[in-house]
Coordinates of C-alpha atoms in Angstrom, one line a residue:
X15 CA 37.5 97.2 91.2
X16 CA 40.1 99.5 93.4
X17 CA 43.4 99.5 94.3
X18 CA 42.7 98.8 98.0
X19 CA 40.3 95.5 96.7
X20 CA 43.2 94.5 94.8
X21 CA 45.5 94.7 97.5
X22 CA 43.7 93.4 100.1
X23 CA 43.1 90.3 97.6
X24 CA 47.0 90.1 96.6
X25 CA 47.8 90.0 100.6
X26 CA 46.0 86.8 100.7
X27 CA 48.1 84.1 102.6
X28 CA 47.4 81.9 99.9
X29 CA 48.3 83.8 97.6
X30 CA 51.5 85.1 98.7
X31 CA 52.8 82.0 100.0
X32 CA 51.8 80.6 96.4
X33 CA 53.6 83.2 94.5
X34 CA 56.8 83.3 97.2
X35 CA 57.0 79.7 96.0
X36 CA 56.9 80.2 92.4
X37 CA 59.3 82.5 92.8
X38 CA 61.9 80.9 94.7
X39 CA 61.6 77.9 92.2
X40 CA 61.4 79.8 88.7
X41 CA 63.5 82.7 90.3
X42 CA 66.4 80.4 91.3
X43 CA 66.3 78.6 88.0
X44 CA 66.5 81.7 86.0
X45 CA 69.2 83.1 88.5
X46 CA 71.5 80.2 87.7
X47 CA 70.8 80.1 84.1
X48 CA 71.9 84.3 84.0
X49 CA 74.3 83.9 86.3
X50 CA 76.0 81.1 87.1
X51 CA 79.6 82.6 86.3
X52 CA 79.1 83.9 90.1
X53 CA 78.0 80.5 90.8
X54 CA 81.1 78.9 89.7
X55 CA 83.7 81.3 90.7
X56 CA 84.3 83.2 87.8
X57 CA 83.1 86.0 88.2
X58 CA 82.6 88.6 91.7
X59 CA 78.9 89.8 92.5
X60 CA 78.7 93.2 91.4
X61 CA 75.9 95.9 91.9
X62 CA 74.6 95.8 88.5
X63 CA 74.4 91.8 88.7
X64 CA 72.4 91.8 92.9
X65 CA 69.8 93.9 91.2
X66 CA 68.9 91.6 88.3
X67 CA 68.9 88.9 90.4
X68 CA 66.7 90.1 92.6
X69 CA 64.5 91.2 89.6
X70 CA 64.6 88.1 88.8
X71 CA 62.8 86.6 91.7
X72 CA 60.5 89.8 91.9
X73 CA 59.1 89.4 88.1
X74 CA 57.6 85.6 89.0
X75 CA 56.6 86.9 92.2
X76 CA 54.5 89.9 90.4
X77 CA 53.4 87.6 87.5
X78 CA 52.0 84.7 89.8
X79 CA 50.3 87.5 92.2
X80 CA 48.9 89.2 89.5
X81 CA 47.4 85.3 88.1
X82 CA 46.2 84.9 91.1
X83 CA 44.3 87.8 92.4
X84 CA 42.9 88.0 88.4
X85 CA 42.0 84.8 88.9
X86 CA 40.0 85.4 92.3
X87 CA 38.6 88.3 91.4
X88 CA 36.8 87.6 88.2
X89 CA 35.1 84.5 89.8

């Protein structure tokens, strides 16, 4: 299998609207779980705290793409 296969599999619109929905839901979850001090006022955003929350929608995104495509390809 090569790269291109792969990606031209993980650009499926299935797939990514799959995953883009796993990873609002579990994102969002873990986001308020992490950091809900921002959420409730305590806190200000700060640099440090954007990126891991956008890590933390990107990691369900990768993991549920990478399921997925596996998943596709190996049938």
């Amino acid at each position: 299998m090569s790269i291109k296969t792969w990606l031209a599999v993980a650009s499926d619109k299935q797939i990514v609207t799959r995953s883009l929905k796993i990873s609002l839901i579990v994102g969002s979850l873990l986001t308020l779980i992490n950091q809900y001090e921002i959420f409730i006022g305590e806190t200000q955003i700060t640099t440090a705290q954007f990126l891991k929350i956008v890590l933390t929608y990107m990691v369900p995104y990768a993991v549920s793409t990478y399921a997925a495509v596996s998943t596709k390809l190996n049938k």
